[in-house]
XYZ file of C-alpha atoms in Angstrom:
761
model
C 87.642 70.323 94.333
C 84.595 72.528 94.104
C 82.820 75.451 95.594
C 82.823 73.713 98.983
C 86.284 75.184 99.511
C 84.606 78.518 100.141
C 82.373 77.310 102.951
C 85.096 76.725 105.567
C 86.362 80.256 104.843
C 83.010 81.858 105.753
C 82.415 79.677 108.803
C 85.941 80.243 110.070
C 85.741 84.005 109.851
C 82.232 84.271 111.271
C 83.532 82.368 114.297
C 86.666 84.467 114.597
C 84.950 87.802 114.108
C 81.631 87.331 115.870
C 82.758 84.850 118.502
C 86.236 85.639 119.685
C 86.743 89.302 118.846
C 83.773 91.173 120.268
C 84.976 94.436 121.769
C 88.383 94.361 120.083
C 89.842 97.849 119.825
C 90.899 98.497 116.257
C 93.632 100.860 115.215
C 93.941 102.520 118.629
C 92.615 105.918 119.586
C 94.311 107.611 116.625
C 92.616 105.541 113.909
C 90.869 108.097 111.661
C 87.137 107.452 111.440
C 84.220 109.440 110.127
C 81.180 110.329 112.222
C 82.863 110.428 115.633
C 82.327 113.215 118.145
C 82.039 116.131 117.596
C 81.235 115.438 113.920
C 78.580 112.737 114.398
C 75.620 115.102 114.241
C 75.786 115.718 110.501
C 72.937 114.095 108.548
C 75.457 112.004 106.580
C 76.178 110.230 109.869
C 72.519 109.374 110.475
C 72.116 105.654 109.747
C 68.320 106.025 109.700
C 68.608 107.869 106.399
C 69.207 106.079 103.116
C 72.758 105.899 101.853
C 71.779 108.039 98.869
C 70.450 110.801 101.137
C 73.539 110.631 103.318
C 75.830 110.920 100.302
C 73.816 113.904 99.047
C 74.221 115.619 102.416
C 77.972 115.049 102.538
C 78.419 116.463 99.042
C 76.406 119.540 99.985
C 78.925 120.293 102.741
C 81.982 120.239 100.484
C 83.550 123.355 99.016
C 84.399 123.612 95.339
C 88.119 123.943 96.018
C 88.098 120.705 98.058
C 86.510 118.483 95.457
C 89.476 117.921 93.123
C 91.663 116.662 95.963
C 88.917 114.380 97.268
C 88.666 112.836 93.781
C 92.412 112.122 93.728
C 94.278 108.874 94.243
C 96.410 107.445 95.667
C 95.132 109.396 98.662
C 91.851 111.246 98.774
C 92.488 114.089 101.208
C 90.817 114.602 104.565
C 88.384 117.450 105.237
C 88.981 118.029 108.948
C 86.276 120.697 109.356
C 83.547 118.022 108.897
C 85.508 115.041 110.194
C 85.993 113.389 106.791
C 89.129 111.208 106.964
C 91.629 110.721 104.166
C 91.228 107.545 102.139
C 93.693 105.534 100.052
C 92.289 104.160 96.783
C 95.313 102.238 95.554
C 95.770 98.915 97.344
C 97.062 96.510 94.706
C 96.260 92.846 95.250
C 96.910 90.853 92.085
C 97.763 87.671 94.024
C 97.882 88.934 97.612
C 97.730 92.247 99.444
C 100.590 94.453 98.267
C 101.517 95.946 101.623
C 104.271 95.844 104.168
C 104.116 93.238 106.920
C 102.478 93.903 110.270
C 105.402 92.992 112.492
C 106.077 89.309 111.796
C 102.730 88.822 110.040
C 103.064 89.185 106.275
C 100.264 89.118 103.687
C 99.601 85.765 102.057
C 100.963 85.424 98.528
C 99.250 83.126 96.039
C 100.817 82.112 92.712
C 100.620 84.701 89.949
C 97.294 84.743 88.053
C 98.776 82.926 85.041
C 99.224 79.974 87.409
C 95.778 80.382 88.946
C 94.438 80.297 85.404
C 96.224 76.992 84.867
C 94.516 75.519 87.938
C 91.061 75.864 86.340
C 89.677 75.961 89.881
C 86.974 78.590 90.312
C 86.609 78.081 94.065
C 90.328 78.741 94.565
C 89.967 82.120 92.851
C 87.083 82.898 95.228
C 89.330 81.898 98.127
C 92.075 84.196 96.840
C 89.614 87.097 96.817
C 88.330 86.318 100.307
C 91.847 86.026 101.750
C 92.723 89.400 100.223
C 89.509 90.938 101.557
C 89.994 89.818 105.147
C 93.735 90.447 105.261
C 93.298 93.903 103.724
C 90.764 94.815 106.411
C 93.116 93.663 109.179
C 96.121 95.473 107.690
C 94.032 98.606 107.118
C 92.966 98.622 110.768
C 96.629 98.588 111.756
C 97.468 101.462 109.383
C 99.935 99.301 107.452
C 101.282 101.095 104.411
C 101.561 100.038 100.812
C 104.672 98.049 99.941
C 106.245 100.830 97.871
C 105.263 104.016 99.736
C 104.234 105.425 103.108
C 100.482 105.725 102.440
C 98.319 103.380 104.562
C 96.465 100.910 102.363
C 92.791 101.365 101.584
C 90.051 98.857 100.950
C 89.831 99.262 97.166
C 91.976 96.612 95.520
C 93.282 97.811 92.173
C 92.845 94.247 91.020
C 92.190 91.865 89.342
C 93.701 92.313 85.902
C 91.158 90.797 83.501
C 92.711 91.842 80.230
C 93.087 89.068 77.673
C 96.397 87.302 77.081
C 96.223 88.481 73.478
C 99.828 87.766 72.479
C 102.638 85.913 74.312
C 104.923 88.932 73.884
C 102.856 91.157 76.196
C 104.917 91.952 79.300
C 102.083 91.487 81.794
C 100.780 88.049 80.885
C 101.728 86.849 84.375
C 98.939 89.053 85.772
C 96.031 87.543 83.837
C 94.387 84.109 83.916
C 94.780 83.412 80.209
C 93.593 83.897 76.654
C 89.992 82.736 76.959
C 87.230 85.344 77.519
C 84.916 82.856 79.261
C 87.482 81.728 81.869
C 88.659 85.320 82.290
C 85.080 86.372 83.054
C 84.558 83.579 85.568
C 87.910 84.458 87.153
C 86.840 88.094 87.495
C 83.460 87.085 88.889
C 84.878 84.745 91.534
C 87.652 87.122 92.609
C 85.046 89.876 92.914
C 82.656 87.792 94.993
C 85.507 86.703 97.250
C 86.768 90.179 98.046
C 83.447 92.058 98.144
C 80.835 89.650 99.504
C 81.806 88.598 103.009
C 79.515 87.079 105.650
C 78.054 90.468 106.695
C 75.739 91.225 103.777
C 75.084 94.807 104.950
C 78.506 95.999 103.848
C 81.186 95.379 101.277
C 84.191 93.556 102.719
C 86.413 95.245 100.139
C 86.077 96.601 96.611
C 87.567 95.249 93.414
C 88.850 97.514 90.681
C 88.754 95.509 87.478
C 91.578 96.623 85.207
C 92.465 97.787 82.627
C 89.380 99.040 80.777
C 89.792 98.611 77.799
C 91.848 96.482 75.358
C 95.081 97.019 77.246
C 97.925 94.680 76.229
C 100.881 96.791 75.093
C 103.673 97.999 77.376
C 106.604 99.196 75.305
C 107.274 97.817 71.859
C 109.667 99.729 69.652
C 108.611 103.384 69.574
C 105.124 102.624 70.875
C 104.312 102.493 74.560
C 101.220 102.121 76.687
C 100.923 105.880 77.183
C 100.554 106.691 73.480
C 99.211 103.457 71.966
C 95.940 103.585 70.067
C 94.247 100.174 70.064
C 92.303 99.903 66.825
C 89.551 97.364 67.418
C 86.744 96.114 65.207
C 83.210 95.783 66.569
C 83.608 92.030 66.189
C 86.708 91.832 68.386
C 85.367 94.359 70.880
C 82.210 92.369 71.590
C 83.561 88.871 70.995
C 86.904 89.017 72.809
C 87.646 92.187 74.715
C 84.407 92.757 76.670
C 82.819 89.383 77.635
C 85.010 88.964 80.710
C 84.103 92.435 81.919
C 80.402 91.846 81.446
C 80.604 88.608 83.426
C 82.462 90.214 86.333
C 80.057 93.163 86.370
C 76.752 91.348 85.937
C 77.428 88.102 87.812
C 80.140 89.321 90.181
C 78.589 92.744 90.917
C 81.995 94.418 90.641
C 81.994 97.937 92.108
C 85.273 99.280 90.761
C 86.899 99.659 87.334
C 90.164 101.239 86.199
C 90.401 102.890 82.789
C 93.685 102.309 81.000
C 96.533 104.347 79.529
C 95.859 103.487 75.903
C 93.324 104.905 73.506
C 90.675 102.812 71.754
C 89.867 103.776 68.185
C 91.342 107.224 68.667
C 89.908 108.167 72.088
C 91.847 107.716 75.355
C 89.873 105.260 77.460
C 89.573 107.619 80.440
C 88.046 110.229 78.135
C 85.778 107.888 76.188
C 82.082 108.584 76.651
C 81.410 105.720 74.267
C 83.164 103.228 76.556
C 81.313 104.680 79.548
C 78.029 104.113 77.740
C 78.967 100.450 77.263
C 79.611 100.115 80.994
C 76.678 102.093 82.323
C 73.982 101.360 79.739
C 74.949 98.029 78.196
C 76.375 96.273 81.286
C 74.333 98.172 83.924
C 77.487 99.012 85.854
C 76.831 100.884 89.122
C 80.290 101.285 90.647
C 83.086 103.834 90.442
C 85.808 104.312 87.811
C 89.383 105.348 88.541
C 92.069 106.234 86.074
C 95.307 104.311 86.003
C 98.129 106.341 87.514
C 98.850 109.186 85.112
C 96.266 108.149 82.531
C 94.380 111.472 82.677
C 97.690 113.271 82.154
C 98.200 111.063 79.092
C 94.975 112.381 77.559
C 96.695 115.614 76.600
C 100.432 115.008 77.090
C 100.827 111.756 75.155
C 97.646 111.160 73.151
C 97.277 114.885 72.371
C 93.524 114.380 72.510
C 93.063 117.704 74.313
C 95.360 120.750 74.293
C 96.180 120.987 78.005
C 95.659 119.629 81.513
C 92.484 121.619 82.162
C 90.726 120.227 79.110
C 92.049 116.755 79.939
C 90.463 117.015 83.396
C 87.194 118.021 81.734
C 87.353 115.195 79.186
C 87.857 112.644 81.965
C 85.085 114.130 84.095
C 82.674 114.218 81.161
C 83.459 110.540 80.539
C 82.625 109.821 84.206
C 86.119 108.922 85.353
C 85.323 109.348 89.037
C 88.815 109.191 90.530
C 92.020 110.537 88.982
C 95.181 108.749 90.009
C 97.535 111.659 89.515
C 97.479 115.416 89.966
C 95.171 116.604 87.201
C 91.892 116.714 89.144
C 93.583 118.254 92.175
C 95.222 120.983 90.117
C 92.857 121.530 87.190
C 89.325 120.210 87.777
C 88.034 123.366 89.458
C 89.397 125.474 86.618
C 87.791 123.115 84.083
C 84.407 123.963 85.628
C 85.094 127.694 85.806
C 86.196 127.788 82.172
C 83.096 125.897 81.038
C 84.725 122.691 79.788
C 82.668 120.640 82.227
C 79.930 121.349 84.769
C 79.608 121.262 88.522
C 76.755 118.790 88.044
C 79.093 116.411 86.186
C 81.743 116.764 88.889
C 79.272 116.052 91.672
C 78.288 112.822 89.906
C 81.918 111.762 90.295
C 81.792 112.611 93.987
C 78.509 110.799 94.447
C 79.727 107.459 93.105
C 83.134 107.520 94.780
C 81.794 108.604 98.186
C 78.969 106.076 98.051
C 81.542 103.288 97.821
C 82.979 104.429 101.148
C 79.513 104.342 102.717
C 78.966 100.836 101.347
C 82.188 99.778 103.072
C 80.688 100.867 106.388
C 83.120 103.725 106.903
C 80.446 106.193 108.070
C 78.519 103.885 110.426
C 79.044 102.916 114.079
C 81.595 100.144 114.279
C 80.386 98.281 117.368
C 78.221 95.824 115.416
C 80.289 95.762 112.233
C 82.255 92.496 112.156
C 84.637 93.782 109.491
C 85.911 96.436 111.922
C 86.824 93.676 114.378
C 88.820 91.308 112.212
C 91.764 90.232 114.372
C 95.326 91.079 113.337
C 96.371 87.431 113.299
C 94.152 86.841 110.252
C 97.111 88.107 108.202
C 99.205 85.178 107.007
C 97.257 82.687 109.134
C 97.847 78.989 108.531
C 94.586 78.401 106.657
C 95.471 81.161 104.218
C 98.969 79.837 103.674
C 97.613 76.308 103.219
C 95.243 77.557 100.522
C 98.045 79.494 98.816
C 100.228 76.391 98.783
C 97.397 74.250 97.409
C 96.807 76.854 94.700
C 100.502 76.660 93.836
C 100.374 72.879 93.580
C 97.260 73.063 91.407
C 98.937 75.512 89.028
C 101.660 73.075 87.918
C 101.296 71.844 84.319
C 103.134 68.736 83.162
C 103.958 69.278 79.479
C 106.157 66.261 78.814
C 106.933 63.004 80.612
C 107.474 60.504 77.789
C 109.862 58.240 79.673
C 108.106 58.682 83.012
C 111.176 60.337 84.448
C 108.846 62.076 86.857
C 108.163 61.610 89.642
C 111.715 61.223 90.943
C 112.479 58.685 93.626
C 114.035 59.870 96.901
C 117.545 58.555 97.422
C 118.770 59.580 93.957
C 121.822 61.559 92.924
C 120.208 64.761 91.698
C 121.939 67.699 90.038
C 119.927 70.882 90.507
C 121.019 73.515 88.008
C 119.791 76.493 86.011
C 119.283 80.211 86.700
C 116.231 79.656 88.906
C 117.681 76.820 91.001
C 118.144 79.171 93.953
C 115.295 81.476 93.022
C 113.620 83.544 95.682
C 112.667 86.850 94.067
C 112.599 85.059 90.704
C 109.683 82.851 91.793
C 107.445 85.743 92.693
C 106.486 87.595 89.521
C 105.123 91.096 90.091
C 102.811 93.132 92.324
C 104.202 91.848 95.593
C 103.588 92.779 99.152
C 106.393 92.177 101.603
C 106.716 88.410 101.881
C 109.287 88.457 104.684
C 109.289 90.647 107.825
C 111.296 93.754 107.059
C 111.102 93.167 103.305
C 113.279 91.153 100.946
C 112.950 87.477 100.041
C 115.407 85.671 102.318
C 112.640 83.785 104.130
C 111.556 82.005 100.921
C 112.636 78.409 100.514
C 114.429 78.035 97.186
C 113.656 75.199 94.764
C 117.110 73.724 95.457
C 116.572 73.783 99.234
C 113.140 72.188 98.881
C 114.392 69.455 96.544
C 117.235 68.680 98.921
C 114.695 68.141 101.723
C 112.577 65.838 99.567
C 115.515 63.765 98.347
C 115.805 61.822 101.580
C 118.725 59.417 101.540
C 120.050 60.831 98.289
C 122.643 63.360 97.193
C 121.566 66.754 95.865
C 124.230 68.894 94.221
C 123.377 72.502 93.402
C 125.272 74.456 90.738
C 123.229 77.151 88.999
C 125.528 77.594 86.022
C 124.100 81.069 85.376
C 124.267 84.457 87.036
C 120.865 85.421 85.569
C 118.349 84.107 83.064
C 120.370 85.727 80.268
C 123.931 85.158 81.493
C 125.373 81.634 81.706
C 129.171 82.081 81.452
C 131.415 79.095 80.803
C 133.086 79.565 84.176
C 129.737 78.750 85.778
C 128.330 76.212 83.339
C 131.491 74.116 83.629
C 130.849 73.524 87.329
C 127.248 72.616 86.602
C 128.209 70.173 83.847
C 130.615 68.470 86.267
C 127.725 68.026 88.717
C 125.529 66.671 85.928
C 128.105 64.002 85.070
C 128.036 62.724 88.654
C 124.245 62.593 88.867
C 121.494 60.091 88.171
C 119.095 62.812 87.018
C 119.166 66.542 86.306
C 116.578 69.126 87.318
C 117.070 72.335 85.333
C 115.226 75.397 86.649
C 115.039 77.786 83.707
C 112.813 80.206 81.864
C 112.615 83.970 82.097
C 111.790 86.677 84.635
C 111.037 90.348 85.215
C 114.126 91.390 83.254
C 112.529 89.829 80.147
C 108.766 90.343 80.624
C 107.277 92.913 82.953
C 105.034 95.919 83.314
C 106.612 98.549 81.111
C 108.254 96.317 78.507
C 107.159 93.613 76.092
C 109.141 90.805 74.493
C 110.214 90.688 70.860
C 110.580 86.890 70.851
C 109.147 84.001 72.850
C 112.292 81.914 73.178
C 114.434 81.285 76.238
C 117.554 83.515 76.265
C 120.317 82.241 73.985
C 122.959 81.569 76.648
C 120.454 79.540 78.660
C 119.546 77.479 75.589
C 123.230 76.835 74.855
C 123.658 75.681 78.452
C 120.701 73.308 78.192
C 122.107 71.877 74.974
C 125.424 71.201 76.726
C 123.567 69.382 79.495
C 121.690 67.294 76.928
C 124.992 66.127 75.448
C 125.955 64.508 78.770
C 123.138 62.031 78.302
C 121.498 62.043 81.732
C 117.705 62.203 82.219
C 116.637 65.844 82.350
C 113.651 67.469 84.024
C 113.092 71.034 82.773
C 111.133 73.381 85.036
C 109.958 76.637 83.444
C 109.337 79.986 85.141
C 107.410 82.455 82.972
C 104.153 84.359 82.520
C 103.703 84.399 78.753
C 104.242 81.300 76.628
C 107.766 80.078 75.907
C 109.017 78.304 72.795
C 111.218 75.321 73.650
C 110.877 73.227 70.498
C 114.500 73.763 69.459
C 115.743 71.524 72.272
C 112.748 69.856 73.899
C 113.411 66.503 72.207
C 116.562 66.265 74.309
C 114.821 66.606 77.678
C 112.740 63.892 79.278
C 110.181 65.875 81.272
C 108.901 69.452 81.217
C 107.032 71.040 84.128
C 105.486 74.499 83.687
C 105.642 76.333 87.035
C 104.734 79.909 85.984
C 105.721 82.335 88.795
C 104.698 80.226 91.803
C 105.537 82.846 94.472
C 106.055 82.177 98.192
C 105.297 78.448 98.275
C 106.938 77.728 94.934
C 109.965 75.869 96.261
C 107.998 73.426 98.393
C 105.251 72.958 95.770
C 107.801 72.190 93.065
C 109.685 69.711 95.215
C 106.496 67.904 96.235
C 105.424 67.701 92.600
C 108.805 66.575 91.285
C 109.100 63.825 93.900
C 105.496 62.695 93.494
C 103.934 63.782 96.771
C 101.573 65.769 94.570
C 100.336 64.739 91.144
C 100.200 67.696 88.717
C 96.790 68.383 87.197
C 96.987 71.889 85.741
C 96.175 72.762 82.136
C 97.541 75.474 79.876
C 95.295 78.573 79.964
C 97.129 79.953 76.938
C 98.413 78.563 73.657
C 102.138 77.793 73.500
C 103.242 78.695 69.992
C 106.401 77.810 68.120
C 109.160 80.409 67.899
C 108.322 81.683 64.410
C 104.839 82.773 65.503
C 106.200 86.232 66.289
C 107.230 86.603 62.656
C 103.781 85.648 61.397
C 101.584 88.095 63.287
C 102.150 91.794 64.116
C 102.237 92.411 67.859
C 100.477 95.780 67.645
C 97.581 94.468 65.534
C 94.661 94.038 67.952
C 92.681 91.750 65.646
C 92.171 88.224 66.936
C 91.638 86.848 63.448
C 94.595 88.398 61.625
C 96.269 85.381 59.956
C 97.252 82.915 61.296
C 94.977 83.934 64.207
C 95.384 84.413 67.934
C 94.598 81.890 70.647
C 92.919 78.515 70.409
C 89.716 80.123 69.130
C 91.289 81.459 65.935
C 94.825 80.089 65.478
C 94.918 77.940 62.353
C 98.505 76.720 62.749
C 99.896 73.856 64.823
C 100.913 74.971 68.319
C 103.761 73.495 70.306
C 101.295 72.854 73.148
C 97.592 73.711 72.751
C 95.297 75.533 75.132
C 94.039 73.093 77.769
C 96.985 70.710 77.473
C 98.382 69.111 80.608
C 99.510 65.619 81.579
C 99.419 63.654 84.833
C 101.344 60.909 86.590
C 98.213 58.783 86.251
C 95.829 58.208 83.330
C 92.160 59.044 82.798
C 89.374 58.222 80.395
C 86.107 59.906 79.468
C 82.751 58.520 78.428
C 79.232 59.857 78.166
C 76.790 59.082 80.945
C 74.599 57.438 78.347
C 76.013 55.219 75.641
C 75.347 57.552 72.707
C 73.697 60.918 73.404
C 71.062 61.814 70.899
C 71.481 64.483 68.250
C 69.737 67.447 69.893
C 67.614 70.047 68.132
C 68.202 72.992 70.482
C 65.184 75.113 71.335
C 64.968 78.546 72.973
C 64.531 78.693 76.773
C 65.176 74.968 77.130
C 67.884 73.751 79.514
C 70.003 70.716 78.648
C 72.420 68.601 80.668
C 75.190 66.446 79.266
C 76.660 63.940 81.706
C 80.305 62.973 81.328
C 82.032 60.288 83.369
C 85.745 60.667 84.095
C 87.597 57.563 85.286
C 91.053 57.236 86.834
C 92.550 54.311 84.922
C 96.044 54.659 86.404
C 97.877 53.684 89.563
C 97.813 56.865 91.650
C 95.396 59.563 92.818
C 95.214 62.647 90.681
C 93.270 65.683 89.504
C 91.759 66.012 86.063
C 90.179 68.999 84.331
C 87.390 68.262 81.879
C 86.639 71.123 79.492
C 83.499 71.699 77.442
C 83.704 73.537 74.103
C 81.273 74.225 71.312
C 82.329 74.152 67.672
C 80.281 75.808 64.921
C 79.827 73.454 61.957
C 78.226 74.652 58.748
C 76.795 77.858 60.191
C 76.490 81.241 58.509
C 76.271 84.574 60.297
C 73.512 87.067 59.446
C 76.029 89.108 57.471
C 76.359 86.135 55.137
C 79.950 85.513 56.186
C 81.299 82.378 57.785
C 82.450 82.708 61.362
C 86.215 82.443 61.908
C 85.592 80.838 65.314
C 87.153 77.375 65.624
C 85.754 76.545 69.062
C 84.796 78.237 72.330
C 85.060 77.099 75.932
C 81.758 77.207 77.819
C 82.457 75.140 80.918
C 85.033 73.138 82.849
C 85.324 71.136 86.046
C 88.373 70.086 88.029
C 87.963 66.890 90.048
C 90.191 64.671 92.158
C 89.933 60.909 91.669
C 91.447 58.017 93.561
C 92.781 54.930 91.815
C 89.941 53.278 89.906
C 87.453 55.982 90.874
C 84.833 57.384 88.503
C 83.043 60.702 88.923
C 79.955 61.882 87.112
C 80.145 65.435 85.830
C 77.165 67.391 84.597
C 77.565 70.172 82.056
C 74.492 72.363 81.772
C 73.884 74.345 78.616
C 71.156 75.943 76.534
C 70.779 77.400 73.106
C 72.360 80.689 74.212
C 75.506 78.764 75.152
C 76.111 78.566 71.397
C 76.022 82.348 70.973
C 78.487 84.008 68.638
C 79.048 87.531 67.346
C 78.526 88.799 63.855
C 81.015 91.265 62.430
C 78.952 94.276 63.546
C 78.993 93.043 67.159
C 75.475 91.599 67.167
C 75.171 88.566 69.443
C 73.371 85.721 67.686
C 72.808 81.997 67.678
C 73.048 81.222 63.969
C 71.135 78.566 62.162
C 73.101 75.401 61.524
C 75.014 72.588 63.164
C 77.257 72.615 66.232
C 79.367 70.113 68.099
C 79.772 70.010 71.861
C 83.258 68.703 72.578
C 84.297 67.389 75.990
C 88.046 67.147 76.373
C 90.917 66.620 78.811
C 93.169 68.757 76.610
C 94.697 65.685 74.962
C 93.650 62.167 74.069
C 90.215 61.059 72.940
C 87.373 63.593 72.999
C 83.637 63.136 73.363
C 81.435 64.798 70.734
C 77.717 65.583 70.914
C 75.904 67.047 67.911
C 73.437 69.918 68.156
C 71.272 71.539 65.502
C 69.729 75.030 65.605
C 66.762 75.429 63.272
C 66.576 79.223 62.884
C 68.623 82.342 63.447
C 68.158 83.842 66.933
C 69.301 87.412 67.549
C 70.096 87.820 71.241
C 71.410 91.369 71.502
C 72.463 94.214 69.323
C 75.139 96.493 70.765
C 73.750 99.714 72.211
C 76.790 101.616 71.000
């Protein structure tokens, strides 16, 4: 499984768009377009001019009292007198376009990003982005509205979420790929390339909006909420954890959109922070637009009390180059902010320039006859190839955490009791940020896990008794029926975990355990003595150590979304061999008592994530089993101890061999570990290890594949406590791992300190 998955996508759509759809009428005669008669004589419509000159001309035609509304989301207003159409900025697309269906064609839904993170498949993330890009264009042409309102979707995806899974209690961990900055950055890069860089290189297919800038990972915890939280961050954590993913998505992915967050950072609301803007524009060379989160500019004065009123809040956001305000502040107060001298017309026109240029780069002011993206056919939405990729992504996201007695895979023809609060899950499989998955809305078209298992259990008996009315309510009147079914079975499949009532946007968890009534139910099932397969639905890590010894197999399913039922059944009955790995550390229950949730430090004892946690996790980052077995060895018998030199490229070859009796996927991860190194400040680094590469491969029985991991001295870069990026003098180990079992270790020595970059701000 590699980047080749992207090639069929491009070839397929070039054929569809350029071959079969020439002359297709898009959106009918009422579709609002710029630069059509009688408005096509303005210089901003002249394609012989540069985009910059065209943007300048358009801005010169706007009146001061129009500007605030044009810089407003969700919908930037139309200016009919010059033929400028309205534009929607707020198309969410965390794991699929969040819109209504177009008749019977519904947007494709991939598993939630926590599951995509577990797949460790970069090409699949690129495919996700491309599917969103093409489907969004087709839905936009048809004037399909957002899932939760009546505004037609735009082409700016307010996605992906590339915040760090800092703590398992955060309510939005289902939206992010995991706890590692490197993988988060690659995820952001590949999603960005998928959605923005289609086959027509003249134009953007769509636009990402990386969110939430910056250090956003609190919803509501006690008296603190995301609208008033001040994230206090050291220079070390800022540069070492919170920004690397953003830099990767901006520099390598060429992201053109960013969303500033509700919270403040070190006392300044992010949408008013000129310091954070300087990091983006000067340090990362960011060229795109910035939007506020919905209501975040209002928060500047109303909740953070950073400014005294809405007018000064509008000015603070404008001066910090927040180009688009999602909310009413710019519309109502930006013009007054200029008149009263809190900001300048020059500053405001910079906001216009960047936001309007994005629309030009999308091809919205050019003739459409030779623009393939204007002729994407409607049947692209939910097409079979897209759904096949979404199902494969769902299969790849499954992580096998326990299978000591080889209870899995199950054999068809068994007596299976399917129980637990998610046994008949439809909405419960889907997580958050959903488009309509079924025509007309709702979830009735989704195949439940119980229905899918019944299909797979050919020749057997499948009895379904949930035993719970919700993830938190398992009354004895219901559990009694389930226990009776368990007693008549050969094996039990318990679909449990949590859901949006426990973790979600707007509220965090205070513990990481499964709800008490559900645990009591599981313990009753254990007493019966039948083999038990536990399937978990969740975004953030769950603690199951209190009862896990009593179950035979544990399968982590995350929120698998539309194809979850079928993917789970195929995995449980062995038609697919799970190969996912944990993209986050699974801690034991008492972790929440050891570390304050609101402390943003990654190194506060006992540490956060695999890079800094000094305790013993229940399941470590990168862990994941298989129905087959694998082994690793170096390509050469014993790689030499390398003295790393600047500007020199190195390659370490690792061979992975399927030593078992069935085909399967394996993920090989490459880490570096600092050994006996000292930072320039004279302090020892708290870093335990850092991921710098990974590869997911599929191997047949007895097959060996040769993997090459390329690295250089800069791969070993770390941050000192003032944020300076350095490669310190001393020894390092390169560790190649499957997440469990024997590891390969290569030793590296760096002779002198190398300072790579000092922070500009």
